[in-house]
PDB file of C-alpha atoms in Angstrom:
ATOM      1  CA  MET K 106       0.182   0.049   0.026  1.00 88.00           C
ATOM      2  CA  GLN K 107       2.744   2.351   0.985  1.00 93.00           C
ATOM      3  CA  ASP K 108       4.029   1.926  -2.523  1.00 96.00           C
ATOM      4  CA  PHE K 109       0.897   3.123  -4.114  1.00 97.00           C
ATOM      5  CA  ILE K 110       1.269   6.308  -2.102  1.00 97.00           C
ATOM      6  CA  ASN K 111       4.479   7.040  -3.176  1.00 97.00           C
ATOM      7  CA  GLN K 112       3.520   6.382  -6.564  1.00 97.00           C
ATOM      8  CA  ALA K 113       0.412   9.021  -6.354  1.00 97.00           C
ATOM      9  CA  LEU K 114       2.911  11.583  -4.897  1.00 98.00           C
ATOM     10  CA  LEU K 115       5.671  11.093  -7.584  1.00 97.00           C
ATOM     11  CA  GLN K 116       3.143  11.382 -10.123  1.00 97.00           C
ATOM     12  CA  ALA K 117       1.919  14.715  -8.287  1.00 97.00           C
ATOM     13  CA  LYS K 118       5.835  16.183  -8.535  1.00 97.00           C
ATOM     14  CA  LYS K 119       4.724  16.495 -12.334  1.00 97.00           C
ATOM     15  CA  SER K 120       2.042  18.625 -11.646  1.00 95.00           C
ATOM     16  CA  PRO K 121       2.746  22.666 -12.864  1.00 93.00           C
ATOM     17  CA  MET K 122      -0.256  23.603 -10.523  1.00 93.00           C
ATOM     18  CA  VAL K 123       0.146  25.261  -7.078  1.00 93.00           C
ATOM     19  CA  ALA K 124      -1.972  22.857  -5.713  1.00 94.00           C
ATOM     20  CA  GLN K 125      -0.415  19.460  -6.754  1.00 96.00           C
ATOM     21  CA  TYR K 126      -2.281  16.575  -7.011  1.00 96.00           C
ATOM     22  CA  GLY K 127      -1.513  12.869  -7.912  1.00 97.00           C
ATOM     23  CA  ALA K 128      -3.728   9.549  -8.832  1.00 97.00           C
ATOM     24  CA  VAL K 129      -3.013   5.651  -9.519  1.00 97.00           C
ATOM     25  CA  LEU K 130      -5.804   3.471 -10.294  1.00 97.00           C
ATOM     26  CA  VAL K 131      -4.761  -0.277  -8.624  1.00 97.00           C
ATOM     27  CA  HIS K 132      -6.599  -3.144  -9.675  1.00 97.00           C
ATOM     28  CA  ARG K 133      -5.355  -6.459  -7.911  1.00 97.00           C
ATOM     29  CA  ASN K 134      -2.559  -4.987  -6.812  1.00 96.00           C
ATOM     30  CA  ARG K 135      -1.166  -3.627  -9.841  1.00 96.00           C
ATOM     31  CA  ILE K 136      -1.255  -0.237 -10.757  1.00 97.00           C
ATOM     32  CA  ILE K 137      -3.154   0.278 -14.019  1.00 97.00           C
ATOM     33  CA  SER K 138      -3.561   3.806 -14.383  1.00 96.00           C
ATOM     34  CA  LYS K 139      -1.506   7.248 -13.113  1.00 97.00           C
ATOM     35  CA  GLY K 140      -1.850  10.690 -13.591  1.00 96.00           C
ATOM     36  CA  TYR K 141      -1.791  14.215 -12.353  1.00 96.00           C
ATOM     37  CA  ASN K 142      -3.520  17.647 -12.580  1.00 94.00           C
ATOM     38  CA  THR K 143      -2.376  20.234 -15.536  1.00 91.00           C
ATOM     39  CA  TYR K 144      -3.829  23.197 -16.989  1.00 84.00           C
ATOM     40  CA  LYS K 145      -6.759  22.691 -20.056  1.00 78.00           C
ATOM     41  CA  THR K 146      -5.271  25.272 -21.895  1.00 67.00           C
ATOM     42  CA  PRO K 147      -0.957  25.313 -22.314  1.00 62.00           C
ATOM     43  CA  ILE K 148       0.681  28.487 -20.041  1.00 60.00           C
ATOM     44  CA  SER K 149       2.036  29.721 -23.712  1.00 62.00           C
ATOM     45  CA  THR K 150      -1.886  30.284 -25.150  1.00 60.00           C
ATOM     46  CA  LEU K 151      -2.655  31.934 -21.676  1.00 57.00           C
ATOM     47  CA  ASN K 152       0.158  34.108 -22.332  1.00 59.00           C
ATOM     48  CA  LYS K 153      -0.801  35.102 -25.976  1.00 57.00           C
ATOM     49  CA  HIS K 154      -4.031  36.709 -24.795  1.00 55.00           C
ATOM     50  CA  CYS K 155      -2.493  38.363 -21.873  1.00 50.00           C
ATOM     51  CA  VAL K 156      -0.467  40.606 -24.597  1.00 48.00           C
ATOM     52  CA  LEU K 157      -3.147  41.340 -26.390  1.00 52.00           C
TER      53      LEU K 157
END
């Protein structure tokens, strides 16, 4: 169980957000999916709109 928590923490560290969240989906004691939160719109796109 601790390994799954550590894997979720590693995923969270990949997030560019201030509030970093990581997750792993476990089925029959195996990780079948993992991910972290991010922006829907790339930051570079947001910067272009700010300049206009």
